[in-house]
PDB file of C-alpha atoms and ligand atoms in Angstrom:
ATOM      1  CA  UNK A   1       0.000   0.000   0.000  1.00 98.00           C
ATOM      2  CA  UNK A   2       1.189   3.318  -0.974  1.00 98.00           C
ATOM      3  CA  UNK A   3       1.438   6.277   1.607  1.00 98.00           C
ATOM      4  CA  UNK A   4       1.212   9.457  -0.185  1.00 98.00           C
ATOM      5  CA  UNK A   5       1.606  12.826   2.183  1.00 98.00           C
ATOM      6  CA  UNK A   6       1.269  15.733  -0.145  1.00 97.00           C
ATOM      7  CA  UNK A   7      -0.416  17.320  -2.822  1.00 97.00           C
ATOM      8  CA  UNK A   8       2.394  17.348  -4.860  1.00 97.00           C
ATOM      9  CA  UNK A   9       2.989  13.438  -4.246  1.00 98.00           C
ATOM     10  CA  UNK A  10      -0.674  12.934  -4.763  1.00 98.00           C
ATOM     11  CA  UNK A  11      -0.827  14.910  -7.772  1.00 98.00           C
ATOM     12  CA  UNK A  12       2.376  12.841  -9.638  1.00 97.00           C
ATOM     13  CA  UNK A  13       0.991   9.586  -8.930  1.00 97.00           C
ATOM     14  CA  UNK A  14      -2.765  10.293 -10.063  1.00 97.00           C
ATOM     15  CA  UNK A  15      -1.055  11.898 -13.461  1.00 95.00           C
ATOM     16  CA  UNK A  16       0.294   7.886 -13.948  1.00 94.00           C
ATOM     17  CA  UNK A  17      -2.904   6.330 -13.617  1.00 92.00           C
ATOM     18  CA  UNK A  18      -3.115   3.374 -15.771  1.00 94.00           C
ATOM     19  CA  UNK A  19      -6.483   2.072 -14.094  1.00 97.00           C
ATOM     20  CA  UNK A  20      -9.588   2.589 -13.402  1.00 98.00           C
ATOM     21  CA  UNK A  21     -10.000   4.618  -9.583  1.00 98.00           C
ATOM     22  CA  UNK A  22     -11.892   4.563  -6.940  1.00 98.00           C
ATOM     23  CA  UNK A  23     -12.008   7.217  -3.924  1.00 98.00           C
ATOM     24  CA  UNK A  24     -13.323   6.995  -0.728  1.00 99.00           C
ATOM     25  CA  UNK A  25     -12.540  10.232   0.940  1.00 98.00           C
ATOM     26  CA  UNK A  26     -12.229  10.114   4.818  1.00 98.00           C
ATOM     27  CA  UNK A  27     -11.299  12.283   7.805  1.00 98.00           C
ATOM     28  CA  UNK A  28      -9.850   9.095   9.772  1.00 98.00           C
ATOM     29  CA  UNK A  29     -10.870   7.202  13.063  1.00 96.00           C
ATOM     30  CA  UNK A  30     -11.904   4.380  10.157  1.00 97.00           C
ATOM     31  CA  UNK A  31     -14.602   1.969  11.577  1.00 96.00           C
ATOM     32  CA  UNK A  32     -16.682  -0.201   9.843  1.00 97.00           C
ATOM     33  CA  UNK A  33     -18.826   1.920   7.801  1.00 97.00           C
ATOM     34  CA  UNK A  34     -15.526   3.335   6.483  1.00 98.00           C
ATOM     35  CA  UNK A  35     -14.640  -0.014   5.527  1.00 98.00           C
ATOM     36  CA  UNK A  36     -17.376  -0.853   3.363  1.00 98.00           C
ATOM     37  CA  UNK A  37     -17.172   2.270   1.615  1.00 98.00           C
ATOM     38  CA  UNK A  38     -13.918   1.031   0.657  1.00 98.00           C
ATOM     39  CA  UNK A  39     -15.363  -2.830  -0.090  1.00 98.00           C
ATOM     40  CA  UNK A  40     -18.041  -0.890  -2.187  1.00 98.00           C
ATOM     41  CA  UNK A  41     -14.994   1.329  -3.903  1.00 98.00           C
ATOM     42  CA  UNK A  42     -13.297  -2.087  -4.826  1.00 98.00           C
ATOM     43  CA  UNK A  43     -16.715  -3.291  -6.285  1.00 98.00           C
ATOM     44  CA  UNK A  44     -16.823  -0.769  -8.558  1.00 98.00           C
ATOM     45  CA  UNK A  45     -13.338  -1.129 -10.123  1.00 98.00           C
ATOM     46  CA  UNK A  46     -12.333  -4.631  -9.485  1.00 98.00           C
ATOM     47  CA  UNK A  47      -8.824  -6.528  -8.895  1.00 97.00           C
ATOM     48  CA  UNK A  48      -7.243  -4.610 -11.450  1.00 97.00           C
ATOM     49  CA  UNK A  49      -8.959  -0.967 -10.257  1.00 98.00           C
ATOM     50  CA  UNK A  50      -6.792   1.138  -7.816  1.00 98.00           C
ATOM     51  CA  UNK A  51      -8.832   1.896  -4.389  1.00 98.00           C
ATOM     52  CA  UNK A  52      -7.488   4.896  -3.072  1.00 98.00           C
ATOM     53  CA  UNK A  53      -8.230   6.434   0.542  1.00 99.00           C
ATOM     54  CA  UNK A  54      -7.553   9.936   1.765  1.00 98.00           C
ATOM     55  CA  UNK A  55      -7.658  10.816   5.544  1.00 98.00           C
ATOM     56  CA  UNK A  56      -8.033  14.468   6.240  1.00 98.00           C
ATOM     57  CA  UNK A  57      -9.801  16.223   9.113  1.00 98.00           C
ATOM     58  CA  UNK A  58     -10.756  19.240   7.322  1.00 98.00           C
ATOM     59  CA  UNK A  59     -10.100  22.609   8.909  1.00 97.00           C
ATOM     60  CA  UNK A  60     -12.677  24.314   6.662  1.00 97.00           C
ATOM     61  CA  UNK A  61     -16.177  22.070   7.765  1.00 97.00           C
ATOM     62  CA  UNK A  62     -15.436  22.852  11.545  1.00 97.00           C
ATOM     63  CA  UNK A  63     -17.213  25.829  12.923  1.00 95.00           C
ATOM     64  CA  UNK A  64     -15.437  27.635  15.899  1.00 93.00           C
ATOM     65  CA  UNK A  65     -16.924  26.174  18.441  1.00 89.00           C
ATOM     66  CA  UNK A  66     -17.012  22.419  16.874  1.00 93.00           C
ATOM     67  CA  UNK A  67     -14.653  19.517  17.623  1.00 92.00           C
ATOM     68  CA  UNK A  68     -11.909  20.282  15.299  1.00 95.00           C
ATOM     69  CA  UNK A  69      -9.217  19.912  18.243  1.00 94.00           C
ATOM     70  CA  UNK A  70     -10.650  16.684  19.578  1.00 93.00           C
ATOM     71  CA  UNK A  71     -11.445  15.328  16.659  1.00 94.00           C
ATOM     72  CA  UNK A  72      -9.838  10.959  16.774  1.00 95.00           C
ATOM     73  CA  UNK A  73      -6.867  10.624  14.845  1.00 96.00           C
ATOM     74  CA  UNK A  74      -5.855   6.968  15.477  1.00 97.00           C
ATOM     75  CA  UNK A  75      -3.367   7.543  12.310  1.00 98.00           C
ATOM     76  CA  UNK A  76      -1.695   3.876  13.072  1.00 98.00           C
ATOM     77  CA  UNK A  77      -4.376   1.487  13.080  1.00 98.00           C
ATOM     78  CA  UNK A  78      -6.170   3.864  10.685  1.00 98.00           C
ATOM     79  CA  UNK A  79      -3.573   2.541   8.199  1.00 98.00           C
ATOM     80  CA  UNK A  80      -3.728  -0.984   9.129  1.00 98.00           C
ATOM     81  CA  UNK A  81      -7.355  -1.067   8.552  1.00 98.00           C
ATOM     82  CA  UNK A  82      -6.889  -0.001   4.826  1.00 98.00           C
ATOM     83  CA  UNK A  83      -4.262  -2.142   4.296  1.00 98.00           C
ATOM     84  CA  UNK A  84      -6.374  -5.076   5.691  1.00 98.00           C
ATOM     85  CA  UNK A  85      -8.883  -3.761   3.341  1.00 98.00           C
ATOM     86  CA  UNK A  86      -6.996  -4.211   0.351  1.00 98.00           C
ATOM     87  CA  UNK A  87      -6.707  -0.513  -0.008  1.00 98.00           C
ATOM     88  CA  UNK A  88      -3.996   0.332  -2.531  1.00 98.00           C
ATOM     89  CA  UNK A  89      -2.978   4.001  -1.672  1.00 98.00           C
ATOM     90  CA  UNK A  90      -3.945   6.203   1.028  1.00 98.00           C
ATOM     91  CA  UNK A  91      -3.362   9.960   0.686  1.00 98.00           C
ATOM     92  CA  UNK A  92      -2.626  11.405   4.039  1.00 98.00           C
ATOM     93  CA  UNK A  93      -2.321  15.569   2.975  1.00 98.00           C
ATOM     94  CA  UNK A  94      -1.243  18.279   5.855  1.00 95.00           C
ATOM     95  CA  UNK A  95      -3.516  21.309   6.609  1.00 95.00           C
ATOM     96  CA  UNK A  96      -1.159  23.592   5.141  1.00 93.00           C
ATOM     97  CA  UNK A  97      -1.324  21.609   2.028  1.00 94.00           C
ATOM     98  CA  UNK A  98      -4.641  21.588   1.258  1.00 97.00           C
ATOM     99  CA  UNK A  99      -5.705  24.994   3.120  1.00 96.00           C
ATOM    100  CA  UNK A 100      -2.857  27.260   2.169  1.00 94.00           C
ATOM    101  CA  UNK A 101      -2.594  30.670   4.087  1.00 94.00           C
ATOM    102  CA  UNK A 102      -4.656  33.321   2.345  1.00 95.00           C
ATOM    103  CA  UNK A 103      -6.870  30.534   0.447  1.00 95.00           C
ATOM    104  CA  UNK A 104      -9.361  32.911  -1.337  1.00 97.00           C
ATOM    105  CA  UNK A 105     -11.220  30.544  -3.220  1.00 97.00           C
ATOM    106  CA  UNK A 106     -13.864  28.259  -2.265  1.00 98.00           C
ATOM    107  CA  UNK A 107     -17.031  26.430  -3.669  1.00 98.00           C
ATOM    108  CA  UNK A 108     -20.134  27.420  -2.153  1.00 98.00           C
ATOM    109  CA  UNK A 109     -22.885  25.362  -3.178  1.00 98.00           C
ATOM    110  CA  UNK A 110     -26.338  27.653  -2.769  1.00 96.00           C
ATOM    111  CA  UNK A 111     -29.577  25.891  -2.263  1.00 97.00           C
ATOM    112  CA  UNK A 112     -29.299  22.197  -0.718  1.00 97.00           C
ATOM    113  CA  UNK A 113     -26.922  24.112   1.884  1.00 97.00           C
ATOM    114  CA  UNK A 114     -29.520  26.100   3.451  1.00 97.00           C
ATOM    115  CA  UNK A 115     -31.602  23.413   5.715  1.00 97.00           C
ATOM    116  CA  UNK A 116     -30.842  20.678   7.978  1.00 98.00           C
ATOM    117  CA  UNK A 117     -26.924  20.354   8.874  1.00 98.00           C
ATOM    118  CA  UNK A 118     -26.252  24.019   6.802  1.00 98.00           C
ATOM    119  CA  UNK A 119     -28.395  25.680   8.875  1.00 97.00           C
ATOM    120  CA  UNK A 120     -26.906  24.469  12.369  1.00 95.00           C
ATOM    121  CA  UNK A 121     -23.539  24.312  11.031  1.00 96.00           C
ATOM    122  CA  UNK A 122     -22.465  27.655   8.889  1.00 96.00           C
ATOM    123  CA  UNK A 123     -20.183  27.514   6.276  1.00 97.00           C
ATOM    124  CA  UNK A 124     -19.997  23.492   7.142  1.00 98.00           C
ATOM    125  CA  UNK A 125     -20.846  22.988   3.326  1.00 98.00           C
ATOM    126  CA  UNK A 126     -18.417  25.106   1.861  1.00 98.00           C
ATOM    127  CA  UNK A 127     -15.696  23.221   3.466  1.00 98.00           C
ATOM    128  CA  UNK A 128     -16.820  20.103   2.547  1.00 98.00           C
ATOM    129  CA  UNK A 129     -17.313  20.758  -1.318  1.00 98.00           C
ATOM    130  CA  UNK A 130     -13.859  22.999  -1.619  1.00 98.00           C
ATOM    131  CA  UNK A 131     -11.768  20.114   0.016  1.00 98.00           C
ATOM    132  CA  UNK A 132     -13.685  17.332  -1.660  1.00 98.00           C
ATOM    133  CA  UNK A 133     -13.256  19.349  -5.210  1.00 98.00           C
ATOM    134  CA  UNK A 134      -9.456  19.666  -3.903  1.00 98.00           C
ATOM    135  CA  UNK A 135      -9.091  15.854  -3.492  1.00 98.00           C
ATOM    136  CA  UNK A 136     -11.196  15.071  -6.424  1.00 98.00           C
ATOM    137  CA  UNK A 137      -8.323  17.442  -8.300  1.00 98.00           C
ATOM    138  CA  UNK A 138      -5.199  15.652  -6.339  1.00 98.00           C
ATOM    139  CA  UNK A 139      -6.626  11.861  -6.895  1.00 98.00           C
ATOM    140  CA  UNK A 140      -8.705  11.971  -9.953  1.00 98.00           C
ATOM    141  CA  UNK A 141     -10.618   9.219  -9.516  1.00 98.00           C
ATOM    142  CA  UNK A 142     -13.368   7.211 -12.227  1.00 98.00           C
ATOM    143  CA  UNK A 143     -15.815   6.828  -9.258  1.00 98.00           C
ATOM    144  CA  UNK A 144     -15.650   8.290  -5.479  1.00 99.00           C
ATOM    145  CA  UNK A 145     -17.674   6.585  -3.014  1.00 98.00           C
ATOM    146  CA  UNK A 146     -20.025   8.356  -0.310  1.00 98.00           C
ATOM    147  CA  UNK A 147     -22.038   6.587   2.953  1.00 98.00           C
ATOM    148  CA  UNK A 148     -25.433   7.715   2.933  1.00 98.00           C
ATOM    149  CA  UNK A 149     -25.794   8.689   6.224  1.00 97.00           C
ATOM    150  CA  UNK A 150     -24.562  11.942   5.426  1.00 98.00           C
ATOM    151  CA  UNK A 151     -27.632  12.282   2.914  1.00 98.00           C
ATOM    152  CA  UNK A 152     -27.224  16.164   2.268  1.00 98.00           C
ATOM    153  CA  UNK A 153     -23.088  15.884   2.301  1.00 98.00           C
ATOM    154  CA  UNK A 154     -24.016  13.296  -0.673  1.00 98.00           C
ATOM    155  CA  UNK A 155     -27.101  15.436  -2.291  1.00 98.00           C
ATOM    156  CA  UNK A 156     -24.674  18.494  -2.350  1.00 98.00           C
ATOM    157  CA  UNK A 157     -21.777  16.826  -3.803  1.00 98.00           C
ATOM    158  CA  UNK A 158     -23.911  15.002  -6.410  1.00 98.00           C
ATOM    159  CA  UNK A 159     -24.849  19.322  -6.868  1.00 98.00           C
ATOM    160  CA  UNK A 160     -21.323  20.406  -7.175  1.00 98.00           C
ATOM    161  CA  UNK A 161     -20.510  17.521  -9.995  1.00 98.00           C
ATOM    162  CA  UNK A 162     -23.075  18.338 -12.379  1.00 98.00           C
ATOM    163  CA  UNK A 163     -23.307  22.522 -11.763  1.00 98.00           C
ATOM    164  CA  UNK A 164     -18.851  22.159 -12.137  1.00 98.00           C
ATOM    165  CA  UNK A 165     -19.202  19.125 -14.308  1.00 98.00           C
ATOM    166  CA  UNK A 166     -16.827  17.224 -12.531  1.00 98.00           C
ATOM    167  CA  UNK A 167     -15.184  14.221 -14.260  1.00 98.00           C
ATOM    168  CA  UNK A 168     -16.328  11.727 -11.790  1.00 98.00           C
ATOM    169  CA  UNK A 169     -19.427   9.401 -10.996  1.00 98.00           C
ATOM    170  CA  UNK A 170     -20.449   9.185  -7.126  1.00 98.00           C
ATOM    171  CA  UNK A 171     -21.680   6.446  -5.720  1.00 98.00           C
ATOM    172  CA  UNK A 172     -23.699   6.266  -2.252  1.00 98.00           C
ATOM    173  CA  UNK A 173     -23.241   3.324   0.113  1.00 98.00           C
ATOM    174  CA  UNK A 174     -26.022   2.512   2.848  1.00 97.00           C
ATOM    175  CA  UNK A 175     -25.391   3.466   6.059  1.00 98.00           C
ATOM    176  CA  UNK A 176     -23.454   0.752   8.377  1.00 97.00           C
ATOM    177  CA  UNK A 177     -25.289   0.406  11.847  1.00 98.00           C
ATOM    178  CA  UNK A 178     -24.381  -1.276  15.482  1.00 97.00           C
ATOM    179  CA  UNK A 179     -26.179  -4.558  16.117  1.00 97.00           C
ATOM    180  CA  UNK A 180     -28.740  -1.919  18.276  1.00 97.00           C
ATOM    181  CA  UNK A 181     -29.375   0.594  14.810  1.00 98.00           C
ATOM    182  CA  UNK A 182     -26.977   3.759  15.739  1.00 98.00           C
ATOM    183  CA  UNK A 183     -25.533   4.479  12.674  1.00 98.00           C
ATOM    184  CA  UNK A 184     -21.747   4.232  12.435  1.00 97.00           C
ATOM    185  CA  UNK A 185     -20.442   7.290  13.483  1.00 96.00           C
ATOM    186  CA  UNK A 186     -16.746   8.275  14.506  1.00 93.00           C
ATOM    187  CA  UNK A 187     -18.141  10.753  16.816  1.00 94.00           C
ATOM    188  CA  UNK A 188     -20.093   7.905  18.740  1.00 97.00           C
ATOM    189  CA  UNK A 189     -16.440   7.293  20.709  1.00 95.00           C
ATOM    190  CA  UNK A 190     -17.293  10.840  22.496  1.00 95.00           C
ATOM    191  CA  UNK A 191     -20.377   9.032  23.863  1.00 98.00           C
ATOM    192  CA  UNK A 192     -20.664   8.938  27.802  1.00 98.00           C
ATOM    193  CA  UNK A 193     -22.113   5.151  28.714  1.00 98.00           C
ATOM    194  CA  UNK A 194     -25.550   6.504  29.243  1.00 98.00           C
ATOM    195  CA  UNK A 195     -25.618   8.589  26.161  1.00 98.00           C
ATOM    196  CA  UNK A 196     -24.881   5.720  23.960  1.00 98.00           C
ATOM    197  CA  UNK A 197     -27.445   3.703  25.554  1.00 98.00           C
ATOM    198  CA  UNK A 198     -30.095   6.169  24.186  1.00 98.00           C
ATOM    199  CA  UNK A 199     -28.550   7.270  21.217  1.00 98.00           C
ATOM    200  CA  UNK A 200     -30.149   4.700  19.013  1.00 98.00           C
ATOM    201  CA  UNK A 201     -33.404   5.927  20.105  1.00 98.00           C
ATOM    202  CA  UNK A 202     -32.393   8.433  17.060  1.00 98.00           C
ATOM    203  CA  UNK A 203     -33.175   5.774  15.116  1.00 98.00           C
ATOM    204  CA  UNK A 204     -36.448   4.463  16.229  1.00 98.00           C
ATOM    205  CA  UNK A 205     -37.720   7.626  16.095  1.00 98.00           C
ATOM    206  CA  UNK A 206     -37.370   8.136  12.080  1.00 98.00           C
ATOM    207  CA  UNK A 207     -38.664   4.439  11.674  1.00 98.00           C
ATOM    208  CA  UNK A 208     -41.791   5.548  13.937  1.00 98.00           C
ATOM    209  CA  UNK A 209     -42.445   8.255  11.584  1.00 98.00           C
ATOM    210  CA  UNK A 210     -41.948   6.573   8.347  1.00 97.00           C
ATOM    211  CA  UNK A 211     -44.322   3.585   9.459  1.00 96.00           C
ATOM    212  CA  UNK A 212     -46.764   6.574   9.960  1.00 96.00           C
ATOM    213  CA  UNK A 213     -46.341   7.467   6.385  1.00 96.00           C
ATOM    214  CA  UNK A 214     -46.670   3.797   5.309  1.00 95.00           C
ATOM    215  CA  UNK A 215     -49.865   3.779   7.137  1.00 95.00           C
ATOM    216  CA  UNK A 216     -50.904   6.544   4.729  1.00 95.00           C
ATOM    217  CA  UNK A 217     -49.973   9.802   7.399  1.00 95.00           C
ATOM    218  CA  UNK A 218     -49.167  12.509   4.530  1.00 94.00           C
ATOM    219  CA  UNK A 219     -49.854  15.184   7.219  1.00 96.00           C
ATOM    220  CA  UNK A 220     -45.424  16.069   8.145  1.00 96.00           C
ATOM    221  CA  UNK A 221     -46.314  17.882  10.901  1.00 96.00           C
ATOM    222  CA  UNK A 222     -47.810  14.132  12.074  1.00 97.00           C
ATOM    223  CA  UNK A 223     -45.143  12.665  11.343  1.00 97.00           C
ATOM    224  CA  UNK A 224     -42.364  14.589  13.065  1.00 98.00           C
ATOM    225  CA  UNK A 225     -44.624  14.828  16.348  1.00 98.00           C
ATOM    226  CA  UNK A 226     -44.486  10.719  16.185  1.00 98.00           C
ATOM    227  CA  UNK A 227     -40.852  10.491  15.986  1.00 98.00           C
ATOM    228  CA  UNK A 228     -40.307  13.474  18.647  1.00 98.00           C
ATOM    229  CA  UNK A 229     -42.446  11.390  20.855  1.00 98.00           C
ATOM    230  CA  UNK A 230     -40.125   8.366  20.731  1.00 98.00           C
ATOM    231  CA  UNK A 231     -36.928  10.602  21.174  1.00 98.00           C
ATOM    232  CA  UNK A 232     -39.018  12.645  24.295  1.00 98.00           C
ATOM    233  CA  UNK A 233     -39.549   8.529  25.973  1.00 98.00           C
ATOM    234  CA  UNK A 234     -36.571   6.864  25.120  1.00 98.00           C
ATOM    235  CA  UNK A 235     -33.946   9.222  24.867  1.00 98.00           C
ATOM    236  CA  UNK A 236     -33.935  11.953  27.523  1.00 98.00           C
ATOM    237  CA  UNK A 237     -30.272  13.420  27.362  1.00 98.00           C
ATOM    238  CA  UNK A 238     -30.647  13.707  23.466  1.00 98.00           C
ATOM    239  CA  UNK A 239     -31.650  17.657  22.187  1.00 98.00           C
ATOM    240  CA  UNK A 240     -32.858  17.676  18.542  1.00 98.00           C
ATOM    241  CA  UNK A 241     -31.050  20.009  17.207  1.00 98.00           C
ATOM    242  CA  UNK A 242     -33.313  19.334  13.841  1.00 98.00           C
ATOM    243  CA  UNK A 243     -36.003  16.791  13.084  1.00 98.00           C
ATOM    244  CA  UNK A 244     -37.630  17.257   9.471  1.00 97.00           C
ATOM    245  CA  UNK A 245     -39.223  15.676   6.974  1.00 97.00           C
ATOM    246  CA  UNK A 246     -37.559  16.302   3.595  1.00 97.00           C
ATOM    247  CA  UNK A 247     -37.538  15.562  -0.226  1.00 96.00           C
ATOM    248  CA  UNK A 248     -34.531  12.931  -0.374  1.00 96.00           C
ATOM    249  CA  UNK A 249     -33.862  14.987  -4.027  1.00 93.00           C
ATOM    250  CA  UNK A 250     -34.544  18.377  -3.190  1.00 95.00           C
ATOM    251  CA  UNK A 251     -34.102  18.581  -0.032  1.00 97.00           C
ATOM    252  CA  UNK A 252     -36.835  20.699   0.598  1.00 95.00           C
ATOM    253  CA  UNK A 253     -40.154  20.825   3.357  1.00 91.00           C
ATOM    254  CA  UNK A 254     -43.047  21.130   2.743  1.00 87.00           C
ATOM    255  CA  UNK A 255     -46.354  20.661   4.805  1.00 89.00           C
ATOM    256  CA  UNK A 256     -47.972  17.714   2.932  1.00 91.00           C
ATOM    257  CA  UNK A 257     -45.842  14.431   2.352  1.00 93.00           C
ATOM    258  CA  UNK A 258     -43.154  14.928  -0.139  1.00 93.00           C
ATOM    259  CA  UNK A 259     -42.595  13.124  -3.577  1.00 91.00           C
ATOM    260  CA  UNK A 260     -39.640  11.146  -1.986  1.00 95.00           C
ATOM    261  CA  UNK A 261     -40.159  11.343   1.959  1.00 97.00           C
ATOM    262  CA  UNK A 262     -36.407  11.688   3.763  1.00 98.00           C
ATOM    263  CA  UNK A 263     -36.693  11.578   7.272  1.00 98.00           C
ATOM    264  CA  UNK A 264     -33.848  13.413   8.773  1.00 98.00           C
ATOM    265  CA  UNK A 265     -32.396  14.550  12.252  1.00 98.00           C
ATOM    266  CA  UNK A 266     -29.099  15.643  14.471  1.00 98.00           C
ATOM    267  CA  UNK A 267     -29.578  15.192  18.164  1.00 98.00           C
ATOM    268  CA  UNK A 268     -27.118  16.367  20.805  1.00 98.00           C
ATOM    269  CA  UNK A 269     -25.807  14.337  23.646  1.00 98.00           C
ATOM    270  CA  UNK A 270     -23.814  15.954  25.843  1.00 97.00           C
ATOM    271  CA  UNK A 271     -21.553  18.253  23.194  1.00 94.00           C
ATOM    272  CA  UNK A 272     -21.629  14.962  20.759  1.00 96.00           C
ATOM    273  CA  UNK A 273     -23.951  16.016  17.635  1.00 97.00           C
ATOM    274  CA  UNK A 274     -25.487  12.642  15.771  1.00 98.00           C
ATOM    275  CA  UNK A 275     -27.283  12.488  12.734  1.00 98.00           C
ATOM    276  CA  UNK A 276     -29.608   9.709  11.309  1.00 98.00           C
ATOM    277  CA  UNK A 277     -31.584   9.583   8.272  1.00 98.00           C
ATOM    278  CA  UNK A 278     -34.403   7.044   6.433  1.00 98.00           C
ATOM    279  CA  UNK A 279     -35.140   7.610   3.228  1.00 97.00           C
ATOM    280  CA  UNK A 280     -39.063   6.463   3.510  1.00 94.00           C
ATOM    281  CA  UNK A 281     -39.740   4.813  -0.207  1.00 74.00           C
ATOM    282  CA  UNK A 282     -36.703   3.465  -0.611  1.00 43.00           C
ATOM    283  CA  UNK A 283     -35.166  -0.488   0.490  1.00 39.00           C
ATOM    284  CA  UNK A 284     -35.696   0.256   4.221  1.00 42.00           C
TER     285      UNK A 284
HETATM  286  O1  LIG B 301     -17.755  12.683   5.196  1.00 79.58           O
HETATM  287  C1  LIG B 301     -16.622  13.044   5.572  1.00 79.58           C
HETATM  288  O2  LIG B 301     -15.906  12.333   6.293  1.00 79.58           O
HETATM  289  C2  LIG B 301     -16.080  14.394   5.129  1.00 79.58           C
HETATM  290  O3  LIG B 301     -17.095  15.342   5.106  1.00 79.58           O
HETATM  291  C3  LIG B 301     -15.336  14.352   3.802  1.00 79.58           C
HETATM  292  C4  LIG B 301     -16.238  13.923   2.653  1.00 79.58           C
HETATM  293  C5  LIG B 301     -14.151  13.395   3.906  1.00 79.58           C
HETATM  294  C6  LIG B 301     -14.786  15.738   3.439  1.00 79.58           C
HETATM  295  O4  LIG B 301     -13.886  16.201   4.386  1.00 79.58           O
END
């Protein structure tokens, strides 16, 4: 497995491609859903593809209060878990080469941004779509793979590819859950013993509301109050930070049930921020 740690290193490699690529960009403290991003990524090229890895905690999606300092970086086993994986190179880039003093540039992406995580998390958006565009630059990949529990990352990215036309198909990958439903999260290591124990109340509260809207609920303001109840019983130290119910495609509310019903939410235990999604209509 190849360690590259620079741009520039990056950069000369990707010009020699002689295979198809595929990119799973990270920001470390790997754990299983990471992992089958990266079985997915070899799916999509095969034996003879090149999967390629990048770990990065990105300065630029961290607000100023946020976790940017604490943020796991178990570098070491990090790399042993790709190269278990099968991973063939893993770009590991420095802050100051990917966020250069007096960076003046960025991608702002205009409408998907403004709801859910964007509207909790300023500028979160913008950081993700200028590095991603970065790596996509640095590793120039056939297909880059993205988990789908960070729906609106995905829907934005999917955004910034076809408004920049990017030269790159994206793939999502279901979201990879504990035996008890809590999504896969490297922010669940922050969880205190009794947070965790509730935290995948998260997740039985979007199922309550989607088997609402399987009943044939198309009122959303009936559905949210369903899955608030669940959260309000089962998990007590959570605060939603949002709760909506969302077109998967447009992201968008609206009062009645939408085309494709996306059931989304971030809840807060303790200073830990989770977020959970279930898209209603499809293989849930
Ligand atoms: O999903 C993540 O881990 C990050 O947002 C990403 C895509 C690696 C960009 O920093």
């Amino acid at each position: 497995m190849q360690i590259l740690r620079t741009a520039a290193a990056m950069a000369r490699r990707s010009a020699r491609w002689d295979r198809k690529v595929a990119f799973v960009p990270t920001m470390g403290a790997l754990h299983d859903g990471h992992l089958s991003l990266v079985h997915e990524a070899r799916r999509q090229v095969g034996k003879r593809g090149a999967v390629v890895v990048s770990i990065f905690v990105n300065p630029l999606q961290f607000g100023p209060n946020e976790d940017l300092s604490r943020y796991p970086r178990p570098l070491a086993r990090d790399l042993r878990l790709c190269r278990e994986a099968g991973v063939d190179a893993v770009f590991l880039p420095s802050p100051e080469d990917l966020t250069p003093a007096g960076q003046s540039v960025f991608v702002d992406e205009s409408l998907l941004s403004a709801g859910l995580c964007g509207a909790s998390r300023p500028g979160h958006f913008r950081g993700v779509c200028t590095i991603v565009l970065k790596l996509f630059n640095l590793v120039r990949p056939d297909v880059a793979v993205f988990g789908q529990k960070d729906w609106q990352q995905l829907a934005i990215i999917r955004r910034m590819v076809r408004d920049l036309n990017v030269p790159v198909r994206l793939v999502g990958a279901p979201t990879h859950r504990e035996a008890d439903g809590l999504a896969m999260s490297s922010r669940n290591v922050y969880l205190s013993p009794e947070e965790r124990a509730q935290a995948p109340a998260l997740r039985r509260a979007l199922q309550s509301g989607a088997e609402l809207i399987r009943k044939g609920e198309t009122s959303t303001a009936r559905v949210l109050a369903a899955a608030r109840k669940v959260l309000a019983r089962e998990a007590p130290l959570g605060r939603i930070d949002y709760l909506e119910l969302v077109d998967a495609d447009t992201l968008a509310s609206t009062r009645r049930l939408p085309a494709q019903p996306l059931l989304a939410a971030a809840v807060f235990f303790g200073r830990t921020r989770l977020i959970d999604n279930l898209a209603v209509v499809a293989a849930e």
